[in-house]
CSV table of C-alpha atoms in Angstrom, one decimal:
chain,number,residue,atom,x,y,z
A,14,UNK,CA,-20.6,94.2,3.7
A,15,UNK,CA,-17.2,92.3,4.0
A,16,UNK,CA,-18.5,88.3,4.1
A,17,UNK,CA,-15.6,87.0,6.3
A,18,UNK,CA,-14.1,89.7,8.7
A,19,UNK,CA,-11.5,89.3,11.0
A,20,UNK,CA,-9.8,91.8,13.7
A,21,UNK,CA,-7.0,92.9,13.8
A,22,UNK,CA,-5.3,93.0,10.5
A,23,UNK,CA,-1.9,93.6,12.5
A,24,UNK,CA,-0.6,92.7,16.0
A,25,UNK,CA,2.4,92.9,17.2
A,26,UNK,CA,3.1,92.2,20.7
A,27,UNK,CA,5.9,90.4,22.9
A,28,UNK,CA,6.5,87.4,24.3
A,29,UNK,CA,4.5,86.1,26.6
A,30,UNK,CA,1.2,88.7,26.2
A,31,UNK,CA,-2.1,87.1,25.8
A,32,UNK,CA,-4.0,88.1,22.9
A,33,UNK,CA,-7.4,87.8,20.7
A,34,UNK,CA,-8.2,87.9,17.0
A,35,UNK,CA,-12.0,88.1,16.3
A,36,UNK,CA,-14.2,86.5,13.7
A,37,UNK,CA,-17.7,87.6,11.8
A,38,UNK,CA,-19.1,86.2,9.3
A,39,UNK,CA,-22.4,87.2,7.4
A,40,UNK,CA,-22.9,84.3,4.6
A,41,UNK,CA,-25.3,82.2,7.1
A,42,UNK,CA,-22.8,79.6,6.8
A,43,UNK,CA,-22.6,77.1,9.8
A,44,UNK,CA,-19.3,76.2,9.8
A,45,UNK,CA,-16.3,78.5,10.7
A,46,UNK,CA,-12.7,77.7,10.6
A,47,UNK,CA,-9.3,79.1,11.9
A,48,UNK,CA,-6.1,78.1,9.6
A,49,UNK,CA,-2.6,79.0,10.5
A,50,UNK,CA,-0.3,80.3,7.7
A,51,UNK,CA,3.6,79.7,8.3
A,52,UNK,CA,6.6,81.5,7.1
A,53,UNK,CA,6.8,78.9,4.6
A,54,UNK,CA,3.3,80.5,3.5
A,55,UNK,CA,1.9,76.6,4.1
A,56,UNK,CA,-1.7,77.0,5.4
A,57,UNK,CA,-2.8,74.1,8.1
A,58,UNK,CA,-6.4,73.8,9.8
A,59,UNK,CA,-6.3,74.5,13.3
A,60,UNK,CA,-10.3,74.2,14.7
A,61,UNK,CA,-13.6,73.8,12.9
A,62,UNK,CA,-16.8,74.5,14.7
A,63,UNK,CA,-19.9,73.5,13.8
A,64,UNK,CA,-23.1,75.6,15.1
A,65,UNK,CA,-20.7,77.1,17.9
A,66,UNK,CA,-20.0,73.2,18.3
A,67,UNK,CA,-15.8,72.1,18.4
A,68,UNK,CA,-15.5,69.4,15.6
A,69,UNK,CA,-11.7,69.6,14.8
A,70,UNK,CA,-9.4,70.4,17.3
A,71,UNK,CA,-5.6,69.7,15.4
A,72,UNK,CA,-3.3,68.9,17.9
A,73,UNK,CA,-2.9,72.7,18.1
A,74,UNK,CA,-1.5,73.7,22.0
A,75,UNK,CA,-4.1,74.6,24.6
A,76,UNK,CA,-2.8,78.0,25.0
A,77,UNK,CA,-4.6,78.5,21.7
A,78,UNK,CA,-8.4,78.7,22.9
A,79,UNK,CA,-11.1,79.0,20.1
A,80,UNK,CA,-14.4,80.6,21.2
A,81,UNK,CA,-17.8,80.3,19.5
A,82,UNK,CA,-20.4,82.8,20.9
A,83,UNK,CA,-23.3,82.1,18.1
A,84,UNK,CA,-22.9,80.5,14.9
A,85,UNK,CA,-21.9,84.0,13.0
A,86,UNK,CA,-18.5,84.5,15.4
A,87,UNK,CA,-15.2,82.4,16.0
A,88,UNK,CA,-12.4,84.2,17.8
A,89,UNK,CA,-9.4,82.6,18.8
A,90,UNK,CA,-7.9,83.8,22.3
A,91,UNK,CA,-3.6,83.0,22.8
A,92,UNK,CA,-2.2,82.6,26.0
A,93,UNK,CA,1.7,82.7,26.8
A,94,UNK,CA,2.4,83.8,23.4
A,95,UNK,CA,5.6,82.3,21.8
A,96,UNK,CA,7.7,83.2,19.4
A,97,UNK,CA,6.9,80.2,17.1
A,98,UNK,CA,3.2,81.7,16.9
A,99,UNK,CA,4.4,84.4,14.8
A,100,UNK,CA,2.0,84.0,12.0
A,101,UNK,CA,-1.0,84.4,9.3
A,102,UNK,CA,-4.3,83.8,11.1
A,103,UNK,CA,-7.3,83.1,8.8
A,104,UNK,CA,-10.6,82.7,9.9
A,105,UNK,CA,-13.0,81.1,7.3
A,106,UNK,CA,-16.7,79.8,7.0
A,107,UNK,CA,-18.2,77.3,4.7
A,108,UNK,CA,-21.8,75.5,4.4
A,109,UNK,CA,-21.8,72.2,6.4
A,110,UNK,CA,-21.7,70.6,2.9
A,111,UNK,CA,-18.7,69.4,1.7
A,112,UNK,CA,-17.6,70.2,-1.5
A,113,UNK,CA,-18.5,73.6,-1.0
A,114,UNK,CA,-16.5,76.7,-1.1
A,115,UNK,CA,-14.7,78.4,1.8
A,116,UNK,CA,-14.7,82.1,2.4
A,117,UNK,CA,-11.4,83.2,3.9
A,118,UNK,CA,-11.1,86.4,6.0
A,119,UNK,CA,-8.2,88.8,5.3
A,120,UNK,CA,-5.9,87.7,7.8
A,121,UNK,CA,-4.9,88.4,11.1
A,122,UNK,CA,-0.8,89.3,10.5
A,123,UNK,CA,0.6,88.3,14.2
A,124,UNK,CA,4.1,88.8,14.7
A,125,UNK,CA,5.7,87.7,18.5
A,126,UNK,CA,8.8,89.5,19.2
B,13,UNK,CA,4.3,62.8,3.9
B,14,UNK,CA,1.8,65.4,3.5
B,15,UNK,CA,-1.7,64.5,2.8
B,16,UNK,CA,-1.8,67.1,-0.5
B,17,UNK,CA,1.7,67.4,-2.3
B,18,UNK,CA,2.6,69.8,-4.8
B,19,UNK,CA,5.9,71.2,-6.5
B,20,UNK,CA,7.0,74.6,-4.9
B,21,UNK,CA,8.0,76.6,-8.0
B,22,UNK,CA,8.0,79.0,-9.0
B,23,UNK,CA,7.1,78.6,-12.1
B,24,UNK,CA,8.5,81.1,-14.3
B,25,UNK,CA,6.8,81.8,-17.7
B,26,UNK,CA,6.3,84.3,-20.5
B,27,UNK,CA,2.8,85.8,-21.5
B,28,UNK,CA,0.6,83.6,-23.5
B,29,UNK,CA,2.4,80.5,-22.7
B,30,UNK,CA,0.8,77.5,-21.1
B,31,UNK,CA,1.7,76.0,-18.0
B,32,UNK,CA,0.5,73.1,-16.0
B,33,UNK,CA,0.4,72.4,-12.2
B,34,UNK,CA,0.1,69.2,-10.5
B,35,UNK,CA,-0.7,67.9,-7.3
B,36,UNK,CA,-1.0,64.3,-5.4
B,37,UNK,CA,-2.7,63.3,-2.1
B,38,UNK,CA,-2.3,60.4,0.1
B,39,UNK,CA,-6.1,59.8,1.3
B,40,UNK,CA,-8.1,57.5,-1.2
B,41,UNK,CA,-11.5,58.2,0.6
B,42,UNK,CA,-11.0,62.1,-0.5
B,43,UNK,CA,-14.6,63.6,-1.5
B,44,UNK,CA,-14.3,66.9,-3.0
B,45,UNK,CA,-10.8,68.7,-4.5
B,46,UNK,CA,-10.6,72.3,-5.8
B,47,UNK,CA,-7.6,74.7,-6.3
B,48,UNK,CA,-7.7,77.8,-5.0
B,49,UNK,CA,-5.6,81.0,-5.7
B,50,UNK,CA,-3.5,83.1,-3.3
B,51,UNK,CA,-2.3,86.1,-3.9
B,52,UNK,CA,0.6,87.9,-2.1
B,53,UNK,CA,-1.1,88.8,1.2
B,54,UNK,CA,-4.1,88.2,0.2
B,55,UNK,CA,-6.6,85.5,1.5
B,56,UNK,CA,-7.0,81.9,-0.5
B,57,UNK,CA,-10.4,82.3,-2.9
B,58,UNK,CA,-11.9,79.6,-5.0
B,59,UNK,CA,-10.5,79.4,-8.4
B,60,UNK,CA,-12.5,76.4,-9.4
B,61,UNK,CA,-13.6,73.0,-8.8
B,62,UNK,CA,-12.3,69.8,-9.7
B,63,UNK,CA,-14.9,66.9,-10.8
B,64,UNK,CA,-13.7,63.4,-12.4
B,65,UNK,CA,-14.8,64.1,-15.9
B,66,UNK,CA,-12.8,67.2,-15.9
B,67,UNK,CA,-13.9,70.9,-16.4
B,68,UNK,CA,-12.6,73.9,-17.8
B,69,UNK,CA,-13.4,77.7,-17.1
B,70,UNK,CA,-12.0,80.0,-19.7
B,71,UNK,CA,-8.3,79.4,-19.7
B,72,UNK,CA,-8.1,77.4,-17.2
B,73,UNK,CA,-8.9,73.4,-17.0
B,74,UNK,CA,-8.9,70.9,-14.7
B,75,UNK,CA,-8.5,67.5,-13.9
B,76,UNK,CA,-8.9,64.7,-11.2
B,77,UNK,CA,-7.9,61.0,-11.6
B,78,UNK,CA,-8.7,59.0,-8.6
B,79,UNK,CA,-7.3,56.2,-9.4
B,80,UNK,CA,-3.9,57.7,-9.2
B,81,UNK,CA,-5.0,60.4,-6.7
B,82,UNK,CA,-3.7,63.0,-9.2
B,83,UNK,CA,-5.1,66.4,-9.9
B,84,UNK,CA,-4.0,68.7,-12.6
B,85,UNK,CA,-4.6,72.5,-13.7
B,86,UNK,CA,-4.2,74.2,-17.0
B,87,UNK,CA,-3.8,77.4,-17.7
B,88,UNK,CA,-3.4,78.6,-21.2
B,89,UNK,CA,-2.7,81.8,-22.9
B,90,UNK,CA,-1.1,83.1,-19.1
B,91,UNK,CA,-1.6,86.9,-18.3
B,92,UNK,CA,0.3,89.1,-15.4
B,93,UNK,CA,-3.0,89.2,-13.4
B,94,UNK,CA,-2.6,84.7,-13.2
B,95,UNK,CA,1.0,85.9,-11.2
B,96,UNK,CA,-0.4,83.9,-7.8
B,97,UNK,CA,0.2,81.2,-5.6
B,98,UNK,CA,-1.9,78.3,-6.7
B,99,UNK,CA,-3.3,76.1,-3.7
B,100,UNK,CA,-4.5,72.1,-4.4
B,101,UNK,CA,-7.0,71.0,-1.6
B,102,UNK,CA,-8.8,68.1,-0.9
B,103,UNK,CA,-11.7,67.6,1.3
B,104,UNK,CA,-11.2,64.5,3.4
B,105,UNK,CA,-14.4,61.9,4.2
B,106,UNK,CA,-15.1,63.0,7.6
B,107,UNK,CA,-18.7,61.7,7.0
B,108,UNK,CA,-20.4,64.8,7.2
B,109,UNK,CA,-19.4,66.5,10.4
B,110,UNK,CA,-17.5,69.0,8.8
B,111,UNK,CA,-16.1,70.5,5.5
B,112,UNK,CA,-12.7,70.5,6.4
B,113,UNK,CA,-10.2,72.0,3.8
B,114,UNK,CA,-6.7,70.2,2.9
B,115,UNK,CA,-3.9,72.7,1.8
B,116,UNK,CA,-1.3,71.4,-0.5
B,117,UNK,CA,2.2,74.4,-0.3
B,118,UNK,CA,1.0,75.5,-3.3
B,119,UNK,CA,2.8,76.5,-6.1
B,120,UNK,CA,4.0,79.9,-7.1
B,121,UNK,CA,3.4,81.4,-10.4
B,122,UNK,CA,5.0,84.1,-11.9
B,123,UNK,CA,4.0,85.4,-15.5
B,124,UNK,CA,6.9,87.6,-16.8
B,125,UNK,CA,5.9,90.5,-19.4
């Protein structure tokens, strides 16, 4: 009964592979996120949907391709993949309220080699 | 600059002491600022919010001054288990549309025995 749950936990793949991480969430919430974590362990926003709706898009490259089925899933599909991608990937959902809190997934460990 | 600014650490400290974090951020029409708490490979969680008249949970306090876009947490009487990366974030005005998250670098804590 995992809130936010995100798949894979690992991936490891080389350069230039595409690849997806999947994202479920089961708190009702109706927003979902996906944050990037660097080597330097800062975390950055990359999309926020709303209602399977794009509201933030962070200058993030378009070989990163977020997908929204229903309001419950978020995956993010990478195309080309680059070494620079190499990476913490954490989906997380919120109410649309702000102030509220955000549930983070485990993390999605990718490294490019 | 970054829009959320805090000091790196670590912060090295003995049990039972008290030790005090500090972050800044640049956008004056912020609405809502929390820290949250990493741990190593672990997702972010909530560790509390952060209101202008201050608040304090157990051992730990903290507090927000607008006018010098300034917020602070306490924590006293430090155990191991506090050994975490502590994260300042700020949600931005975005009037509505979304409940965005702001990640300071966060700042590393280490409680020595």
């Amino acid at each position: 009964d995992t809130a936010v749950s995100q798949t894979p936990k690992y991936l490891v793949t080389q350069m230039g592979n595409d690849k997806s991480i999947k994202c479920e969430q089961n708190l009702g919430h109706d927003t979902m996120y996906w944050y990037k974590q660097d080597s330097k362990k800062f975390l950055k926003i990359m999309f926020s949907y709303n209602n399977k709706e794009l509201i933030i898009n962070e200058t993030v490259p378009n070989r990163f391709s977020p997908k929204s089925p229903d309001k419950a899933h978020l995956n993010l599909h990478i195309n080309s993949l680059e070494l620079g991608d190499s990476a913490v990937y954490f989906c997380a959902s919120s109410p649309l309220q702000v102030g509220t809190e955000a549930f983070f997934g485990q993390g999605t460990r990718l490294t490019v080699v | 600059r970054k829009e959320v600014e805090q000091d790196p650490g670590p912060f090295n400290v003995p049990e039972g002491a008290t030790v005090a974090f500090n972050c800044t951020y640049s956008n004056s029409a912020s609405q809502s600022f929390f820290w949250y708490r990493q741990d190593c490979r672990k997702e972010p969680k909530l560790l509390m919010s952060v209101y202008s008249s201050g608040n304090e949970d157990g051992r730990f306090t903290a507090q927000l001054n607008r006018a010098s876009q300034y917020i602070s947490l306490l924590i006293r009487d430090s155990k191991l288990s506090d050994s975490a990366t502590y994260l300042c974030v700020v949600t931005p005005n975005y009037g509505g549309a979304t409940n965005k998250l702001i990640f300071g670098t966060g700042t590393l804590l280490a409680v020595q025995p």
